[in-house]
Amino acid sequence: MRTVLPIVVDGDPALRLVAPPVERDELLSPAFQALVYDMLHTMRSAHGVGLAAPQVAVAKRIFVLDIGRGPLIAINPTIEDAADETTFTEGCLSVPGMVGEVNRFKRLVLRALNLKGKPFVVRCAAQRPIDEYLADAIQHELDHLDGILYIDKVRNLRPVPQPAAA
Ligand code: ZN
């Protein structure tokens, strides 16, 4: 059984820290591996498409995502070659019930470590909505690791009856 972790919301100082990288020894520890699976479980339970560790009050550079193509686990993620700015509509599990427009890049290269500590690369390069949506979600989650919320950058923040959450 996995644990549903409590998700902290805007106003909690845990969301405003710059999270430190995960050390290799820690990455391979059972406690860390359990945390990652609990984060995936928590994200799904909350019907979110993404969740970053600071959202469960854990100051570590890790996020999980699932935009409908299977889970993506990114440890110590970085973004390169971000290009082609556009506007996306976003929500956030830590800002319940709201959405708004944020400027993001449509193309980027994500580099991160997987659960085994192996580097991998995700290229969001194709001119397809699914790639652009993934690029948007990656930028949203990476911001969480630097203490940034989308409401810091948003235009037209507004309530929605059924929030889209990331
Ligand atoms: Zn968020």
Tab-separated table of N, CA and C and ligand atoms in Angstrom:
chain	number	residue	atom	x	y	z
A	1	MET	N	0.832	-1.208	0.000
A	1	MET	CA	0.000	0.000	0.000
A	1	MET	C	0.864	1.254	0.000
A	2	ARG	N	0.494	2.198	-0.804
A	2	ARG	CA	1.211	3.464	-0.833
A	2	ARG	C	0.474	4.479	0.029
A	3	THR	N	1.208	5.483	0.432
A	3	THR	CA	0.672	6.537	1.279
A	3	THR	C	0.275	7.741	0.429
A	4	VAL	N	-0.903	8.294	0.716
A	4	VAL	CA	-1.261	9.585	0.132
A	4	VAL	C	-0.679	10.672	1.032
A	5	LEU	N	0.260	11.438	0.485
A	5	LEU	CA	0.942	12.469	1.273
A	5	LEU	C	0.093	13.741	1.282
A	6	PRO	N	0.108	14.497	2.384
A	6	PRO	CA	-0.617	15.766	2.396
A	6	PRO	C	0.039	16.777	1.442
A	7	ILE	N	-0.778	17.419	0.630
A	7	ILE	CA	-0.282	18.443	-0.306
A	7	ILE	C	-0.424	19.811	0.352
A	8	VAL	N	0.691	20.544	0.425
A	8	VAL	CA	0.640	21.875	1.030
A	8	VAL	C	0.173	22.888	-0.022
A	9	VAL	N	-0.447	23.960	0.449
A	9	VAL	CA	-1.009	24.953	-0.459
A	9	VAL	C	-0.332	26.305	-0.269
A	10	ASP	N	-0.590	27.178	-1.248
A	10	ASP	CA	0.006	28.514	-1.270
A	10	ASP	C	-0.107	29.172	0.102
A	11	GLY	N	1.006	29.723	0.569
A	11	GLY	CA	1.071	30.283	1.911
A	11	GLY	C	1.982	29.456	2.796
A	12	ASP	N	2.164	28.178	2.444
A	12	ASP	CA	3.065	27.308	3.208
A	12	ASP	C	4.510	27.609	2.784
A	13	PRO	N	5.391	27.876	3.749
A	13	PRO	CA	6.781	28.225	3.390
A	13	PRO	C	7.521	27.126	2.649
A	14	ALA	N	7.074	25.875	2.781
A	14	ALA	CA	7.735	24.767	2.070
A	14	ALA	C	7.718	24.979	0.562
A	15	LEU	N	6.714	25.737	0.068
A	15	LEU	CA	6.602	25.970	-1.375
A	15	LEU	C	7.557	27.040	-1.874
A	16	ARG	N	8.224	27.729	-0.933
A	16	ARG	CA	9.045	28.881	-1.321
A	16	ARG	C	10.543	28.650	-1.144
A	17	LEU	N	10.922	27.400	-0.817
A	17	LEU	CA	12.338	27.075	-0.662
A	17	LEU	C	12.946	26.697	-2.005
A	18	VAL	N	14.254	26.939	-2.150
A	18	VAL	CA	14.994	26.368	-3.275
A	18	VAL	C	15.495	25.005	-2.812
A	19	ALA	N	14.975	23.947	-3.442
A	19	ALA	CA	15.263	22.587	-2.976
A	19	ALA	C	16.678	22.172	-3.380
A	20	PRO	N	17.414	21.507	-2.488
A	20	PRO	CA	18.754	21.021	-2.828
A	20	PRO	C	18.690	19.726	-3.644
A	21	PRO	N	19.753	19.427	-4.402
A	21	PRO	CA	19.784	18.193	-5.187
A	21	PRO	C	19.767	16.956	-4.306
A	22	VAL	N	19.357	15.847	-4.911
A	22	VAL	CA	19.357	14.553	-4.236
A	22	VAL	C	20.738	13.918	-4.414
A	23	GLU	N	21.356	13.515	-3.316
A	23	GLU	CA	22.656	12.842	-3.379
A	23	GLU	C	22.459	11.402	-3.828
A	24	ARG	N	23.500	10.853	-4.460
A	24	ARG	CA	23.380	9.516	-5.040
A	24	ARG	C	23.029	8.442	-4.000
A	25	ASP	N	23.702	8.478	-2.832
A	25	ASP	CA	23.422	7.468	-1.805
A	25	ASP	C	21.971	7.534	-1.348
A	26	GLU	N	21.491	8.765	-1.238
A	26	GLU	CA	20.110	8.939	-0.805
A	26	GLU	C	19.149	8.422	-1.874
A	27	LEU	N	19.468	8.718	-3.133
A	27	LEU	CA	18.598	8.333	-4.254
A	27	LEU	C	18.317	6.828	-4.228
A	28	LEU	N	19.325	6.059	-3.916
A	28	LEU	CA	19.190	4.602	-3.970
A	28	LEU	C	18.622	4.006	-2.683
A	29	SER	N	18.344	4.837	-1.696
A	29	SER	CA	17.855	4.320	-0.414
A	29	SER	C	16.386	3.927	-0.507
A	30	PRO	N	15.966	2.913	0.249
A	30	PRO	CA	14.555	2.500	0.246
A	30	PRO	C	13.608	3.633	0.633
A	31	ALA	N	14.037	4.489	1.562
A	31	ALA	CA	13.157	5.579	1.996
A	31	ALA	C	12.895	6.547	0.845
A	32	PHE	N	13.937	6.825	0.064
A	32	PHE	CA	13.764	7.745	-1.064
A	32	PHE	C	12.880	7.127	-2.146
A	33	GLN	N	13.131	5.858	-2.450
A	33	GLN	CA	12.326	5.174	-3.462
A	33	GLN	C	10.855	5.148	-3.046
A	34	ALA	N	10.604	4.932	-1.764
A	34	ALA	CA	9.224	4.925	-1.254
A	34	ALA	C	8.593	6.306	-1.396
A	35	LEU	N	9.387	7.346	-1.139
A	35	LEU	CA	8.889	8.722	-1.290
A	35	LEU	C	8.403	8.962	-2.722
A	36	VAL	N	9.191	8.525	-3.695
A	36	VAL	CA	8.840	8.762	-5.092
A	36	VAL	C	7.534	8.043	-5.454
A	37	TYR	N	7.403	6.795	-5.024
A	37	TYR	CA	6.159	6.066	-5.318
A	37	TYR	C	4.979	6.680	-4.579
A	38	ASP	N	5.210	7.169	-3.378
A	38	ASP	CA	4.136	7.858	-2.653
A	38	ASP	C	3.741	9.149	-3.370
A	39	MET	N	4.728	9.830	-3.959
A	39	MET	CA	4.418	11.051	-4.724
A	39	MET	C	3.559	10.724	-5.944
A	40	LEU	N	3.894	9.647	-6.653
A	40	LEU	CA	3.077	9.236	-7.805
A	40	LEU	C	1.651	8.910	-7.365
A	41	HIS	N	1.559	8.168	-6.271
A	41	HIS	CA	0.243	7.780	-5.740
A	41	HIS	C	-0.554	9.020	-5.315
A	42	THR	N	0.134	9.955	-4.675
A	42	THR	CA	-0.511	11.189	-4.221
A	42	THR	C	-1.016	12.010	-5.409
A	43	MET	N	-0.174	12.115	-6.441
A	43	MET	CA	-0.551	12.859	-7.654
A	43	MET	C	-1.811	12.266	-8.277
A	44	ARG	N	-1.825	10.942	-8.393
A	44	ARG	CA	-2.980	10.286	-9.024
A	44	ARG	C	-4.220	10.430	-8.159
A	45	SER	N	-4.041	10.284	-6.854
A	45	SER	CA	-5.194	10.407	-5.946
A	45	SER	C	-5.813	11.792	-6.025
A	46	ALA	N	-4.959	12.798	-6.288
A	46	ALA	CA	-5.437	14.183	-6.355
A	46	ALA	C	-5.872	14.555	-7.772
A	47	HIS	N	-5.808	13.595	-8.724
A	47	HIS	CA	-6.139	13.829	-10.120
A	47	HIS	C	-5.295	14.944	-10.721
A	48	GLY	N	-4.029	14.985	-10.307
A	48	GLY	CA	-3.098	15.957	-10.879
A	48	GLY	C	-2.298	15.322	-12.000
A	49	VAL	N	-1.695	16.156	-12.841
A	49	VAL	CA	-0.813	15.641	-13.894
A	49	VAL	C	0.652	15.768	-13.493
A	50	GLY	N	0.930	16.450	-12.396
A	50	GLY	CA	2.306	16.593	-11.948
A	50	GLY	C	2.345	16.915	-10.474
A	51	LEU	N	3.478	16.561	-9.853
A	51	LEU	CA	3.661	16.867	-8.432
A	51	LEU	C	5.158	16.983	-8.166
A	52	ALA	N	5.538	18.053	-7.505
A	52	ALA	CA	6.938	18.266	-7.143
A	52	ALA	C	7.089	18.071	-5.633
A	53	ALA	N	8.278	17.615	-5.211
A	53	ALA	CA	8.485	17.276	-3.799
A	53	ALA	C	8.123	18.417	-2.830
A	54	PRO	N	8.437	19.688	-3.168
A	54	PRO	CA	8.048	20.758	-2.222
A	54	PRO	C	6.537	20.811	-1.964
A	55	GLN	N	5.733	20.288	-2.897
A	55	GLN	CA	4.283	20.288	-2.694
A	55	GLN	C	3.840	19.299	-1.620
A	56	VAL	N	4.727	18.368	-1.268
A	56	VAL	CA	4.452	17.499	-0.122
A	56	VAL	C	5.448	17.816	0.994
A	57	ALA	N	5.922	19.076	0.981
A	57	ALA	CA	6.781	19.630	2.037
A	57	ALA	C	8.100	18.874	2.167
A	58	VAL	N	8.611	18.379	1.036
A	58	VAL	CA	9.916	17.714	1.020
A	58	VAL	C	10.850	18.551	0.145
A	59	ALA	N	11.931	19.064	0.735
A	59	ALA	CA	12.863	19.933	0.010
A	59	ALA	C	13.906	19.088	-0.708
A	60	LYS	N	13.499	18.531	-1.848
A	60	LYS	CA	14.405	17.748	-2.690
A	60	LYS	C	14.053	18.027	-4.142
A	61	ARG	N	15.082	17.936	-5.009
A	61	ARG	CA	14.847	18.243	-6.423
A	61	ARG	C	14.327	17.003	-7.145
A	62	ILE	N	13.019	16.839	-7.046
A	62	ILE	CA	12.358	15.717	-7.734
A	62	ILE	C	10.928	16.118	-8.075
A	63	PHE	N	10.510	15.711	-9.287
A	63	PHE	CA	9.090	15.822	-9.593
A	63	PHE	C	8.629	14.579	-10.335
A	64	VAL	N	7.330	14.359	-10.284
A	64	VAL	CA	6.697	13.284	-11.052
A	64	VAL	C	5.621	13.914	-11.922
A	65	LEU	N	5.410	13.296	-13.083
A	65	LEU	CA	4.455	13.820	-14.062
A	65	LEU	C	3.757	12.645	-14.722
A	66	ASP	N	2.518	12.838	-15.102
A	66	ASP	CA	1.887	11.888	-16.006
A	66	ASP	C	0.829	12.641	-16.797
A	67	ILE	N	1.153	12.936	-18.051
A	67	ILE	CA	0.192	13.675	-18.883
A	67	ILE	C	-0.609	12.717	-19.750
A	68	GLY	N	-0.586	11.432	-19.368
A	68	GLY	CA	-1.367	10.446	-20.101
A	68	GLY	C	-0.513	9.525	-20.952
A	69	ARG	N	0.801	9.658	-20.838
A	69	ARG	CA	1.713	8.793	-21.587
A	69	ARG	C	2.549	7.920	-20.657
A	70	GLY	N	2.080	7.734	-19.416
A	70	GLY	CA	2.847	6.966	-18.444
A	70	GLY	C	3.648	7.892	-17.551
A	71	PRO	N	4.071	7.380	-16.378
A	71	PRO	CA	4.730	8.234	-15.405
A	71	PRO	C	6.134	8.653	-15.840
A	72	LEU	N	6.456	9.897	-15.542
A	72	LEU	CA	7.809	10.426	-15.728
A	72	LEU	C	8.317	10.832	-14.351
A	73	ILE	N	9.448	10.255	-13.953
A	73	ILE	CA	10.078	10.574	-12.672
A	73	ILE	C	11.379	11.300	-12.975
A	74	ALA	N	11.524	12.509	-12.485
A	74	ALA	CA	12.706	13.321	-12.800
A	74	ALA	C	13.385	13.750	-11.498
A	75	ILE	N	14.610	13.260	-11.303
A	75	ILE	CA	15.396	13.588	-10.116
A	75	ILE	C	16.544	14.495	-10.551
A	76	ASN	N	16.767	15.556	-9.802
A	76	ASN	CA	17.767	16.581	-10.135
A	76	ASN	C	17.614	17.069	-11.580
A	77	PRO	N	16.392	17.449	-11.968
A	77	PRO	CA	16.146	17.828	-13.361
A	77	PRO	C	16.753	19.182	-13.725
A	78	THR	N	17.153	19.294	-14.996
A	78	THR	CA	17.561	20.588	-15.555
A	78	THR	C	16.936	20.709	-16.944
A	79	ILE	N	16.791	21.958	-17.391
A	79	ILE	CA	16.223	22.247	-18.717
A	79	ILE	C	17.284	22.942	-19.557
A	80	GLU	N	17.376	22.520	-20.809
A	80	GLU	CA	18.279	23.150	-21.776
A	80	GLU	C	17.493	23.504	-23.032
A	81	ASP	N	18.068	24.430	-23.780
A	81	ASP	CA	17.567	24.753	-25.123
A	81	ASP	C	16.081	25.106	-25.135
A	82	ALA	N	15.628	25.819	-24.108
A	82	ALA	CA	14.229	26.254	-24.097
A	82	ALA	C	14.025	27.302	-25.187
A	83	ALA	N	12.945	27.141	-25.962
A	83	ALA	CA	12.724	28.034	-27.097
A	83	ALA	C	11.244	28.114	-27.430
A	84	ASP	N	10.904	29.164	-28.135
A	84	ASP	CA	9.579	29.287	-28.735
A	84	ASP	C	8.509	29.533	-27.672
A	85	GLU	N	8.463	30.744	-27.182
A	85	GLU	CA	7.566	31.075	-26.084
A	85	GLU	C	6.113	31.158	-26.555
A	86	THR	N	5.227	30.698	-25.696
A	86	THR	CA	3.802	30.816	-25.968
A	86	THR	C	3.064	30.918	-24.636
A	87	THR	N	1.743	30.877	-24.678
A	87	THR	CA	0.939	30.999	-23.460
A	87	THR	C	0.165	29.707	-23.219
A	88	PHE	N	0.261	29.206	-21.992
A	88	PHE	CA	-0.500	28.019	-21.590
A	88	PHE	C	-1.445	28.392	-20.448
A	89	THR	N	-2.550	27.677	-20.367
A	89	THR	CA	-3.433	27.799	-19.211
A	89	THR	C	-3.039	26.727	-18.203
A	90	GLU	N	-2.783	27.150	-16.964
A	90	GLU	CA	-2.294	26.226	-15.939
A	90	GLU	C	-3.142	26.306	-14.678
A	91	GLY	N	-3.058	25.194	-13.921
A	91	GLY	CA	-3.554	25.155	-12.562
A	91	GLY	C	-2.490	24.494	-11.722
A	92	CYS	N	-2.748	24.345	-10.427
A	92	CYS	CA	-1.735	23.762	-9.536
A	92	CYS	C	-2.438	23.154	-8.334
A	93	LEU	N	-2.009	21.949	-7.956
A	93	LEU	CA	-2.599	21.294	-6.785
A	93	LEU	C	-2.376	22.109	-5.514
A	94	SER	N	-1.373	22.976	-5.517
A	94	SER	CA	-1.086	23.799	-4.342
A	94	SER	C	-1.797	25.151	-4.387
A	95	VAL	N	-2.545	25.384	-5.466
A	95	VAL	CA	-3.386	26.582	-5.564
A	95	VAL	C	-4.759	26.101	-6.017
A	96	PRO	N	-5.482	25.444	-5.110
A	96	PRO	CA	-6.704	24.743	-5.526
A	96	PRO	C	-7.766	25.681	-6.088
A	97	GLY	N	-8.424	25.201	-7.134
A	97	GLY	CA	-9.608	25.889	-7.634
A	97	GLY	C	-9.351	27.084	-8.524
A	98	MET	N	-8.086	27.279	-8.942
A	98	MET	CA	-7.765	28.441	-9.761
A	98	MET	C	-7.049	27.999	-11.038
A	99	VAL	N	-7.182	28.809	-12.068
A	99	VAL	CA	-6.384	28.645	-13.291
A	99	VAL	C	-6.013	30.030	-13.812
A	100	GLY	N	-5.036	30.027	-14.718
A	100	GLY	CA	-4.646	31.287	-15.346
A	100	GLY	C	-3.638	31.039	-16.445
A	101	GLU	N	-3.271	32.104	-17.137
A	101	GLU	CA	-2.375	31.989	-18.279
A	101	GLU	C	-0.937	32.346	-17.883
A	102	VAL	N	-0.008	31.510	-18.365
A	102	VAL	CA	1.412	31.684	-18.053
A	102	VAL	C	2.212	31.562	-19.347
A	103	ASN	N	3.213	32.414	-19.508
A	103	ASN	CA	4.116	32.287	-20.654
A	103	ASN	C	5.155	31.207	-20.378
A	104	ARG	N	5.286	30.282	-21.307
A	104	ARG	CA	6.265	29.189	-21.199
A	104	ARG	C	6.854	28.923	-22.575
A	105	PHE	N	7.910	28.096	-22.567
A	105	PHE	CA	8.503	27.675	-23.834
A	105	PHE	C	7.846	26.383	-24.320
A	106	LYS	N	7.687	26.275	-25.634
A	106	LYS	CA	7.075	25.090	-26.230
A	106	LYS	C	8.080	23.975	-26.464
A	107	ARG	N	9.353	24.379	-26.584
A	107	ARG	CA	10.395	23.383	-26.863
A	107	ARG	C	11.479	23.452	-25.811
A	108	LEU	N	11.963	22.284	-25.429
A	108	LEU	CA	13.048	22.221	-24.447
A	108	LEU	C	13.610	20.803	-24.411
A	109	VAL	N	14.757	20.705	-23.745
A	109	VAL	CA	15.365	19.402	-23.480
A	109	VAL	C	15.458	19.259	-21.962
A	110	LEU	N	14.848	18.199	-21.436
A	110	LEU	CA	14.917	17.891	-20.010
A	110	LEU	C	16.006	16.843	-19.786
A	111	ARG	N	16.894	17.128	-18.851
A	111	ARG	CA	17.864	16.121	-18.398
A	111	ARG	C	17.616	15.860	-16.918
A	112	ALA	N	17.620	14.581	-16.536
A	112	ALA	CA	17.379	14.238	-15.133
A	112	ALA	C	17.913	12.839	-14.873
A	113	LEU	N	17.822	12.418	-13.624
A	113	LEU	CA	18.155	11.043	-13.241
A	113	LEU	C	16.863	10.274	-13.008
A	114	ASN	N	16.881	8.971	-13.344
A	114	ASN	CA	15.727	8.134	-13.038
A	114	ASN	C	15.891	7.501	-11.646
A	115	LEU	N	14.960	6.621	-11.305
A	115	LEU	CA	14.957	6.034	-9.956
A	115	LEU	C	16.168	5.139	-9.692
A	116	LYS	N	16.877	4.762	-10.744
A	116	LYS	CA	18.103	3.983	-10.564
A	116	LYS	C	19.340	4.873	-10.560
A	117	GLY	N	19.116	6.188	-10.661
A	117	GLY	CA	20.247	7.110	-10.668
A	117	GLY	C	20.889	7.269	-12.032
A	118	LYS	N	20.231	6.753	-13.078
A	118	LYS	CA	20.766	6.827	-14.441
A	118	LYS	C	20.255	8.091	-15.138
A	119	PRO	N	21.143	8.799	-15.838
A	119	PRO	CA	20.703	9.994	-16.568
A	119	PRO	C	19.806	9.632	-17.744
A	120	PHE	N	18.818	10.474	-17.993
A	120	PHE	CA	18.003	10.318	-19.197
A	120	PHE	C	17.662	11.695	-19.741
A	121	VAL	N	17.203	11.704	-20.980
A	121	VAL	CA	16.888	12.950	-21.677
A	121	VAL	C	15.479	12.848	-22.253
A	122	VAL	N	14.704	13.895	-22.105
A	122	VAL	CA	13.403	13.997	-22.776
A	122	VAL	C	13.453	15.236	-23.664
A	123	ARG	N	13.231	15.046	-24.951
A	123	ARG	CA	13.221	16.164	-25.885
A	123	ARG	C	11.787	16.503	-26.255
A	124	CYS	N	11.375	17.717	-25.937
A	124	CYS	CA	10.076	18.223	-26.382
A	124	CYS	C	10.382	19.111	-27.575
A	125	ALA	N	10.332	18.513	-28.751
A	125	ALA	CA	10.804	19.217	-29.944
A	125	ALA	C	9.776	19.246	-31.056
A	126	ALA	N	8.896	18.255	-31.065
A	126	ALA	CA	7.944	18.161	-32.170
A	126	ALA	C	6.875	19.238	-32.039
A	127	GLN	N	6.354	19.648	-33.159
A	127	GLN	CA	5.283	20.637	-33.138
A	127	GLN	C	3.954	19.921	-32.977
A	128	ARG	N	3.809	19.282	-31.805
A	128	ARG	CA	2.571	18.576	-31.501
A	128	ARG	C	2.069	19.075	-30.154
A	129	PRO	N	0.767	19.207	-29.979
A	129	PRO	CA	0.236	19.697	-28.704
A	129	PRO	C	0.706	18.867	-27.513
A	130	ILE	N	0.833	17.550	-27.675
A	130	ILE	CA	1.217	16.712	-26.533
A	130	ILE	C	2.642	17.036	-26.081
A	131	ASP	N	3.545	17.304	-27.023
A	131	ASP	CA	4.910	17.692	-26.671
A	131	ASP	C	4.938	19.056	-26.003
A	132	GLU	N	4.108	19.958	-26.511
A	132	GLU	CA	4.077	21.303	-25.944
A	132	GLU	C	3.487	21.269	-24.534
A	133	TYR	N	2.489	20.453	-24.345
A	133	TYR	CA	1.879	20.295	-23.023
A	133	TYR	C	2.887	19.710	-22.041
A	134	LEU	N	3.671	18.740	-22.503
A	134	LEU	CA	4.705	18.159	-21.650
A	134	LEU	C	5.753	19.209	-21.287
A	135	ALA	N	6.157	20.006	-22.269
A	135	ALA	CA	7.133	21.068	-22.004
A	135	ALA	C	6.591	22.039	-20.957
A	136	ASP	N	5.322	22.398	-21.081
A	136	ASP	CA	4.681	23.290	-20.122
A	136	ASP	C	4.713	22.680	-18.719
A	137	ALA	N	4.313	21.406	-18.624
A	137	ALA	CA	4.259	20.741	-17.318
A	137	ALA	C	5.660	20.643	-16.690
A	138	ILE	N	6.656	20.351	-17.495
A	138	ILE	CA	8.029	20.254	-16.986
A	138	ILE	C	8.469	21.598	-16.401
A	139	GLN	N	8.176	22.694	-17.105
A	139	GLN	CA	8.571	24.014	-16.600
A	139	GLN	C	7.830	24.361	-15.307
A	140	HIS	N	6.551	24.003	-15.247
A	140	HIS	CA	5.752	24.257	-14.041
A	140	HIS	C	6.357	23.519	-12.848
A	141	GLU	N	6.683	22.231	-13.048
A	141	GLU	CA	7.222	21.424	-11.940
A	141	GLU	C	8.624	21.876	-11.554
A	142	LEU	N	9.434	22.211	-12.546
A	142	LEU	CA	10.791	22.670	-12.231
A	142	LEU	C	10.751	23.965	-11.415
A	143	ASP	N	9.810	24.844	-11.736
A	143	ASP	CA	9.645	26.065	-10.950
A	143	ASP	C	9.404	25.748	-9.471
A	144	HIS	N	8.600	24.706	-9.203
A	144	HIS	CA	8.335	24.334	-7.805
A	144	HIS	C	9.637	24.051	-7.057
A	145	LEU	N	10.629	23.481	-7.745
A	145	LEU	CA	11.896	23.127	-7.081
A	145	LEU	C	12.711	24.368	-6.741
A	146	ASP	N	12.346	25.490	-7.366
A	146	ASP	CA	13.035	26.752	-7.088
A	146	ASP	C	12.161	27.711	-6.286
A	147	GLY	N	11.086	27.182	-5.698
A	147	GLY	CA	10.240	28.000	-4.831
A	147	GLY	C	9.320	28.952	-5.582
A	148	ILE	N	9.084	28.651	-6.868
A	148	ILE	CA	8.267	29.525	-7.712
A	148	ILE	C	6.914	28.854	-7.987
A	149	LEU	N	5.840	29.617	-7.824
A	149	LEU	CA	4.500	29.135	-8.168
A	149	LEU	C	4.025	29.835	-9.440
A	150	TYR	N	3.141	29.160	-10.176
A	150	TYR	CA	2.691	29.766	-11.438
A	150	TYR	C	1.949	31.071	-11.197
A	151	ILE	N	1.375	31.213	-9.996
A	151	ILE	CA	0.652	32.466	-9.703
A	151	ILE	C	1.606	33.658	-9.608
A	152	ASP	N	2.922	33.391	-9.521
A	152	ASP	CA	3.905	34.481	-9.558
A	152	ASP	C	4.004	35.094	-10.959
A	153	LYS	N	3.576	34.325	-11.966
A	153	LYS	CA	3.779	34.721	-13.367
A	153	LYS	C	2.459	34.847	-14.118
A	154	VAL	N	1.354	34.623	-13.416
A	154	VAL	CA	0.069	34.391	-14.096
A	154	VAL	C	-0.578	35.688	-14.588
A	155	ARG	N	-1.365	35.536	-15.646
A	155	ARG	CA	-2.292	36.579	-16.058
A	155	ARG	C	-3.697	35.986	-15.985
A	156	ASN	N	-4.643	36.835	-15.644
A	156	ASN	CA	-6.042	36.425	-15.658
A	156	ASN	C	-6.304	35.226	-14.734
A	157	LEU	N	-5.770	35.272	-13.526
A	157	LEU	CA	-6.034	34.221	-12.534
A	157	LEU	C	-7.519	34.241	-12.190
A	158	ARG	N	-8.133	33.072	-12.239
A	158	ARG	CA	-9.588	33.035	-12.041
A	158	ARG	C	-10.005	31.687	-11.450
A	159	PRO	N	-11.120	31.670	-10.749
A	159	PRO	CA	-11.604	30.404	-10.193
A	159	PRO	C	-12.230	29.534	-11.281
A	160	VAL	N	-12.112	28.238	-11.092
A	160	VAL	CA	-12.787	27.294	-11.986
A	160	VAL	C	-13.540	26.296	-11.136
A	161	PRO	N	-14.699	25.817	-11.618
A	161	PRO	CA	-15.443	24.819	-10.864
A	161	PRO	C	-14.690	23.489	-10.759
A	162	GLN	N	-13.990	23.096	-11.860
A	162	GLN	CA	-13.232	21.854	-11.849
A	162	GLN	C	-11.815	22.168	-12.314
A	163	PRO	N	-10.923	22.430	-11.370
A	163	PRO	CA	-9.587	22.892	-11.741
A	163	PRO	C	-8.773	21.850	-12.497
A	164	ALA	N	-8.041	22.320	-13.484
A	164	ALA	CA	-6.975	21.527	-14.091
A	164	ALA	C	-5.755	21.721	-13.204
A	165	ALA	N	-5.156	20.655	-12.772
A	165	ALA	CA	-4.116	20.778	-11.747
A	165	ALA	C	-2.825	20.144	-12.210
A	166	ALA	N	-1.732	20.729	-11.793
A	166	ALA	CA	-0.419	20.195	-12.165
A	166	ALA	C	0.498	20.189	-10.970
B	1	ZN	ZN	2.018	23.144	-9.271
